[in-house]
Coordinates of C-alpha atoms and ligand atoms in Angstrom, one line a residue:
X1 CA -39.3 -88.5 197.9
X2 CA -37.7 -89.7 194.8
X3 CA -34.7 -87.6 193.6
X4 CA -36.6 -86.3 190.6
X5 CA -39.1 -84.7 193.0
X6 CA -36.6 -83.3 195.3
X7 CA -36.5 -79.9 193.8
X8 CA -40.2 -79.4 194.7
X9 CA -39.8 -80.6 198.3
X10 CA -39.1 -77.2 199.7
X11 CA -42.0 -75.7 197.9
X12 CA -44.4 -78.4 199.2
X13 CA -43.0 -77.8 202.7
X14 CA -43.4 -74.0 202.5
X15 CA -47.0 -74.5 201.3
X16 CA -47.6 -77.0 204.1
X17 CA -46.2 -74.7 206.8
X18 CA -48.7 -71.9 206.0
X19 CA -51.4 -74.3 207.4
X20 CA -53.8 -72.3 205.3
X21 CA -54.2 -74.9 202.5
X22 CA -55.3 -74.1 199.0
X23 CA -57.9 -71.7 200.4
X24 CA -55.1 -69.5 201.7
X25 CA -53.7 -69.1 198.1
X26 CA -57.1 -68.2 196.8
X27 CA -57.7 -65.8 199.6
X28 CA -54.4 -64.1 198.7
X29 CA -55.8 -63.6 195.2
X30 CA -53.0 -65.4 193.4
X31 CA -53.5 -65.4 189.6
X32 CA -51.0 -68.1 188.7
X33 CA -50.9 -71.4 190.5
X34 CA -47.6 -72.5 192.1
X35 CA -45.8 -75.2 190.0
X36 CA -46.4 -77.9 192.6
X37 CA -50.0 -77.9 191.6
X38 CA -49.3 -78.3 187.9
X39 CA -50.3 -81.6 186.4
X40 CA -47.8 -83.2 184.0
X41 CA -48.4 -81.9 180.5
X42 CA -51.0 -83.8 178.5
X43 CA -52.6 -85.4 181.6
X44 CA -55.8 -83.5 181.1
X45 CA -56.2 -83.7 177.4
X46 CA -59.1 -86.0 178.0
X47 CA -60.7 -83.6 180.4
X48 CA -64.0 -83.1 178.6
X49 CA -65.7 -86.4 178.2
X50 CA -67.2 -86.9 174.7
X51 CA -70.9 -86.4 175.0
X52 CA -73.3 -88.1 172.7
X53 CA -76.7 -89.6 173.3
X54 CA -75.4 -93.1 173.1
X55 CA -72.7 -92.6 175.7
X56 CA -73.2 -94.7 178.8
X57 CA -74.0 -92.9 182.1
X58 CA -73.4 -94.2 185.6
X59 CA -76.4 -96.2 186.8
X60 CA -79.0 -94.5 189.0
X61 CA -80.8 -96.8 191.4
X62 CA -84.1 -95.8 193.1
X63 CA -84.4 -97.3 196.6
X64 CA -87.9 -96.0 197.1
X65 CA -89.4 -99.5 196.8
X66 CA -86.5 -101.5 198.1
X67 CA -88.9 -103.4 200.4
X68 CA -91.2 -104.6 197.6
X69 CA -88.9 -105.0 194.7
X70 CA -85.7 -106.1 196.4
X71 CA -84.7 -108.6 193.8
X72 CA -84.9 -106.1 191.0
X73 CA -82.7 -103.7 193.0
X74 CA -80.2 -106.4 193.8
X75 CA -80.0 -107.2 190.1
X76 CA -79.2 -103.5 189.3
X77 CA -76.6 -103.4 192.0
X78 CA -75.0 -106.5 190.7
X79 CA -74.7 -105.0 187.3
X80 CA -73.5 -101.6 188.5
X81 CA -70.9 -103.0 191.0
X82 CA -69.6 -105.5 188.4
X83 CA -69.5 -103.3 185.3
X84 CA -69.0 -99.8 186.7
X85 CA -67.9 -100.0 190.3
X86 CA -70.1 -96.8 190.7
X87 CA -73.7 -96.0 191.0
X88 CA -75.9 -93.2 192.3
X89 CA -78.8 -93.9 194.7
X90 CA -81.9 -91.8 195.1
X91 CA -84.8 -92.1 197.7
X92 CA -82.7 -94.0 200.2
X93 CA -84.5 -92.6 203.2
X94 CA -82.0 -90.1 204.6
X95 CA -83.7 -86.7 205.3
X96 CA -82.4 -83.9 203.0
X97 CA -81.6 -81.7 205.9
X98 CA -79.0 -84.2 207.2
X99 CA -77.1 -83.8 203.9
X100 CA -77.5 -80.0 203.9
X101 CA -76.3 -79.8 207.5
X102 CA -73.0 -81.7 206.8
X103 CA -72.3 -79.6 203.7
X104 CA -72.9 -76.5 205.8
X105 CA -70.7 -77.9 208.5
X106 CA -67.8 -78.5 206.1
X107 CA -68.2 -75.0 204.7
X108 CA -68.2 -73.5 208.2
X109 CA -65.1 -75.4 209.1
X110 CA -63.0 -74.3 206.1
X111 CA -64.4 -70.7 206.2
X112 CA -64.0 -70.1 209.9
X113 CA -61.5 -68.0 211.8
X114 CA -58.1 -68.8 210.4
X115 CA -56.4 -69.2 213.7
X116 CA -59.0 -71.6 215.0
X117 CA -58.8 -73.6 211.8
X118 CA -55.0 -73.7 212.0
X119 CA -55.2 -75.2 215.4
X120 CA -56.6 -78.4 213.8
X121 CA -53.9 -78.6 211.2
X122 CA -51.7 -81.7 211.6
X123 CA -49.7 -84.3 209.6
X124 CA -50.0 -86.7 212.5
X125 CA -52.4 -89.4 211.3
X126 CA -52.8 -90.6 214.9
X127 CA -54.6 -87.4 215.8
X128 CA -58.4 -87.7 216.2
X129 CA -59.3 -84.9 213.9
X130 CA -56.9 -84.2 211.0
X131 CA -57.1 -81.0 208.9
X132 CA -54.6 -80.5 206.1
X133 CA -54.2 -80.2 202.4
X134 CA -53.4 -83.4 200.4
X135 CA -52.6 -86.4 202.7
X136 CA -50.0 -87.4 200.2
X137 CA -48.4 -83.9 199.8
X138 CA -44.9 -85.3 200.3
X139 CA -45.4 -88.7 198.6
X140 CA -47.3 -88.3 195.4
X141 CA -45.2 -88.1 192.3
X142 CA -48.0 -86.3 190.5
X143 CA -49.1 -82.7 191.3
X144 CA -50.5 -81.5 194.5
X145 CA -54.3 -81.5 194.4
X146 CA -56.3 -78.2 194.4
X147 CA -58.2 -79.0 197.6
X148 CA -58.1 -79.0 201.4
X149 CA -59.6 -81.8 203.6
X150 CA -60.3 -82.9 207.1
X151 CA -60.6 -86.5 208.3
X152 CA -61.9 -88.3 211.3
X153 CA -62.5 -91.9 212.3
X154 CA -66.2 -92.1 213.4
X155 CA -66.0 -95.9 214.1
X156 CA -65.1 -98.4 215.6
X157 CA -64.2 -96.0 218.5
X158 CA -66.4 -92.9 218.0
X159 CA -65.0 -89.6 219.1
X160 CA -66.2 -87.6 222.1
X161 CA -68.2 -84.7 220.7
X162 CA -65.7 -82.3 222.3
X163 CA -62.9 -83.7 220.1
X164 CA -64.7 -82.4 217.0
X165 CA -64.8 -78.7 215.9
X166 CA -67.9 -77.0 217.2
X167 CA -68.9 -75.7 213.8
X168 CA -69.4 -79.2 212.3
X169 CA -69.6 -81.5 215.4
X170 CA -73.4 -82.2 215.4
X171 CA -73.5 -82.5 211.7
X172 CA -70.7 -85.1 211.6
X173 CA -72.3 -87.2 214.3
X174 CA -75.7 -87.1 212.6
X175 CA -74.3 -87.8 209.1
X176 CA -72.4 -90.8 210.4
X177 CA -75.6 -92.2 211.9
X178 CA -77.5 -92.1 208.7
X179 CA -74.6 -93.2 206.5
X180 CA -74.1 -96.2 208.8
X181 CA -77.8 -97.3 208.4
X182 CA -77.5 -96.9 204.7
X183 CA -74.3 -98.9 204.8
X184 CA -76.1 -101.7 206.5
X185 CA -78.6 -101.9 203.7
X186 CA -76.0 -101.5 200.9
X187 CA -73.8 -104.3 202.3
X188 CA -76.9 -106.6 202.6
X189 CA -77.8 -105.9 198.9
X190 CA -74.2 -106.3 197.8
X191 CA -74.0 -109.7 199.7
X192 CA -77.2 -110.8 198.0
X193 CA -75.9 -109.6 194.6
X194 CA -73.0 -112.1 195.2
X195 CA -75.4 -114.9 195.9
X196 CA -74.4 -115.0 199.5
X197 CA -76.4 -114.6 202.7
X198 CA -77.5 -111.0 203.4
X199 CA -75.4 -110.6 206.4
X200 CA -72.2 -112.1 204.9
X201 CA -70.3 -108.8 204.3
X202 CA -71.3 -107.3 207.6
X203 CA -70.2 -110.5 209.4
X204 CA -66.8 -110.1 207.7
X205 CA -66.5 -106.8 209.5
X206 CA -66.7 -104.7 206.3
X207 CA -68.5 -102.0 208.4
X208 CA -66.3 -102.1 211.4
X209 CA -64.4 -98.9 210.5
X210 CA -65.9 -95.7 209.3
X211 CA -63.6 -92.9 208.1
X212 CA -65.1 -89.6 207.2
X213 CA -63.2 -87.3 204.9
X214 CA -64.6 -83.9 204.0
X215 CA -63.1 -82.1 201.0
X216 CA -63.2 -78.4 200.2
X217 CA -62.2 -77.6 196.6
X218 CA -61.7 -73.8 196.2
X219 CA -62.2 -72.1 192.8
X220 CA -59.0 -72.1 190.8
X221 CA -57.6 -69.3 188.6
X222 CA -56.1 -71.8 186.1
X223 CA -58.3 -74.9 186.3
X224 CA -56.9 -76.4 183.2
X225 CA -53.4 -76.7 184.6
X226 CA -54.3 -78.6 187.8
X227 CA -56.6 -81.1 189.3
X228 CA -58.7 -81.3 192.4
X229 CA -58.0 -85.0 193.2
X230 CA -55.6 -87.1 191.2
X231 CA -56.7 -90.4 189.7
X232 CA -57.1 -93.1 192.3
X233 CA -59.3 -96.0 193.4
X234 CA -60.5 -96.0 197.0
X235 CA -58.8 -97.7 199.9
X236 CA -62.1 -99.0 201.4
X237 CA -64.7 -101.8 201.1
X238 CA -67.3 -99.2 200.0
X239 CA -67.5 -95.5 199.8
X240 CA -70.6 -93.3 200.1
X241 CA -70.0 -89.9 198.6
X242 CA -72.1 -86.8 199.0
X243 CA -71.2 -84.2 196.3
X244 CA -72.8 -80.8 195.8
X245 CA -74.1 -79.5 192.5
X246 CA -70.8 -78.1 191.2
X247 CA -69.6 -81.2 189.4
X248 CA -66.1 -82.3 188.5
X249 CA -66.1 -85.9 189.6
X250 CA -65.3 -88.3 186.8
X251 CA -64.8 -92.1 186.7
X252 CA -62.6 -94.1 184.3
X253 CA -64.8 -96.5 182.5
X254 CA -63.9 -98.5 179.4
X255 CA -61.0 -96.2 178.6
X256 CA -63.0 -93.0 178.9
X257 CA -63.6 -90.5 181.6
X258 CA -67.3 -90.3 182.4
X259 CA -68.8 -87.5 184.4
X260 CA -70.6 -88.4 187.6
X261 CA -73.3 -85.8 187.0
X262 CA -74.6 -84.2 190.3
X263 CA -78.3 -85.1 191.0
X264 CA -79.9 -83.2 193.9
X265 CA -80.4 -85.4 196.9
X266 CA -78.5 -88.4 195.4
X267 CA -75.5 -90.1 196.9
X268 CA -72.7 -91.7 194.9
X269 CA -71.7 -95.2 195.9
X270 CA -68.5 -96.8 194.9
X271 CA -66.8 -100.1 195.4
X272 CA -63.4 -99.9 197.0
X273 CA -60.2 -101.9 196.5
X274 CA -61.0 -104.4 199.4
X275 CA -64.4 -105.3 198.0
X276 CA -62.8 -106.0 194.6
X277 CA -60.2 -108.2 196.4
X278 CA -62.7 -110.2 198.5
X279 CA -65.1 -110.6 195.6
X280 CA -62.2 -111.8 193.4
X281 CA -63.0 -109.1 190.8
X282 CA -66.8 -109.8 190.7
X283 CA -67.1 -106.2 191.8
X284 CA -64.7 -103.6 190.6
X285 CA -63.0 -100.6 192.3
X286 CA -63.0 -98.0 189.5
X287 CA -60.5 -95.2 189.1
X288 CA -61.8 -91.7 189.5
X289 CA -60.7 -88.1 189.8
X290 CA -62.0 -84.6 190.5
X291 CA -61.4 -81.7 188.1
X292 CA -61.0 -78.1 189.2
X293 CA -63.1 -75.2 188.2
X294 CA -62.7 -71.5 187.9
X295 CA -65.7 -70.1 189.6
X296 CA -67.1 -72.2 192.4
X297 CA -66.1 -73.8 195.7
X298 CA -67.0 -77.5 195.6
X299 CA -67.7 -79.5 198.8
X300 CA -67.9 -83.2 199.1
X301 CA -68.2 -85.6 202.0
X302 CA -66.7 -89.1 201.6
X303 CA -67.7 -91.9 204.0
X304 CA -65.2 -94.8 203.8
X305 CA -66.1 -98.2 205.2
X306 CA -62.6 -99.3 206.3
X307 CA -60.5 -99.4 209.4
X308 CA -57.8 -98.0 207.2
X309 CA -54.7 -97.2 209.3
X310 CA -56.2 -98.4 212.6
X311 CA -54.6 -101.6 214.1
X312 CA -56.6 -104.5 212.7
X313 CA -55.1 -108.0 212.4
X314 CA -58.0 -109.5 210.4
X315 CA -56.7 -111.0 207.1
X316 CA -58.8 -110.6 204.0
X317 CA -58.6 -112.6 200.8
X318 CA -61.1 -113.7 198.1
X319 CA -64.3 -115.2 199.7
X320 CA -64.1 -119.0 199.6
X321 CA -67.7 -119.4 198.5
X322 CA -67.0 -117.4 195.4
X323 CA -64.1 -119.6 194.3
X324 CA -64.1 -122.7 192.2
X325 CA -61.7 -124.6 190.0
X326 CA -62.6 -122.3 187.1
X327 CA -62.5 -119.3 189.3
X328 CA -59.3 -119.6 191.4
X329 CA -58.2 -116.8 193.8
X330 CA -56.8 -113.8 192.0
X331 CA -55.3 -112.1 195.1
X332 CA -53.2 -113.0 198.0
X333 CA -54.4 -112.3 201.5
X334 CA -53.8 -108.9 203.2
X335 CA -54.6 -106.9 206.3
X336 CA -56.2 -103.6 205.8
X337 CA -53.5 -101.9 207.8
X338 CA -50.7 -103.3 205.7
X339 CA -52.6 -102.3 202.6
X340 CA -53.4 -98.8 203.8
X341 CA -49.8 -98.0 204.9
X342 CA -48.6 -98.9 201.4
X343 CA -51.4 -97.0 199.7
X344 CA -50.7 -93.8 201.7
X345 CA -46.9 -94.1 201.1
X346 CA -47.5 -94.4 197.4
X347 CA -50.0 -91.5 197.3
X348 CA -52.5 -90.8 194.5
X349 CA -50.3 -91.3 191.5
X350 CA -52.8 -92.8 189.1
X351 CA -51.5 -96.3 189.5
X352 CA -53.4 -99.2 191.1
X353 CA -52.2 -100.4 194.4
X354 CA -54.4 -103.5 194.4
X355 CA -52.5 -104.9 191.4
X356 CA -49.5 -105.4 193.7
X357 CA -51.4 -108.2 195.4
X358 CA -52.4 -110.1 192.3
X359 CA -51.4 -113.8 192.3
Ligands
OGA401 C1 -62.2 -89.6 197.7 C2 -62.9 -89.1 196.5 C3 -64.3 -87.5 195.4 C4 -64.9 -86.1 195.6 O1 -62.3 -88.9 198.7 O2 -61.7 -90.7 197.6 O3 -62.7 -89.7 195.5 O4 -65.8 -85.8 194.9 N1 -63.6 -87.9 196.5 O5 -64.3 -85.4 196.5
NI402 NI1 -62.1 -91.7 195.9

């Protein structure tokens, strides 16, 4: 902690030690949020995006005919990944009940018997299944986010089912299966969008690690004073996000915050920092955040393709085939582990971690 934050350390710690997360505060019917959750003044003055018919919206890509019009879809992905870093996909072939099951599983986990839930609470990232509130509770210099989360690595070394809470076990395993198949297709299309062979990104082990993080955003009595998730870009190659219909996710695009409007059955796909790095900025990892709301609990399920904190000696830099005299490498080489350690230490503070590796 920096000295300036020291006065809130004990408050953060007291909150942490309840092991009840933000949901515990809401269940206690608090009417004013503790100060550790307060965003710096002015941060949310741009909360409501300007809405006019001409405003750009995040691309929606229909995968229904991916087998017949692959080239057209690759073109769309190239545009979305290069200009937005975000897109939504529909008709991607995952049964709706798989998505409903995981959303139900996440709700069951957070709303289950408190003592059982607390037994999963930990700050030890080496634990298989990690439930807590704000991974960066002690490191972020911004406010604490109005959300609780659980995380689990589902690959490369899948958990034994018994290591997962019974209320969401089957749903997590099933969801992982489907997100992995969709990931295979997405990495193929992204490789093609770069003009590389279809299996290039997969051969680079972009899919080796799969980290699932499930978020629970309780309703907030003062939603204008806090935020669900602070501004950040993702520490991954690619992220597949399942959000419910509540809304609140925004991306920073050309100096504006743009809503990622929920679409029933759609998934949100975003480029992470590592894909920006290895594509030498051909694809961009866009900053995003989640706003709080007064009335509804929001649930989201993020699937990160990254080995993240796991030991992994592979070194990543800009892909040689994409470089030329006119397009020299913009980043130095890194390991995912080194990157992730620094990213976690910094916390979600609205600054880019990737920029530290610029040449
Ligand atoms: C994330 C994230 C968005 C959401 O987990 O990195 O941006 O809607 N989540 O929860
Ligand atoms: Ni994110």
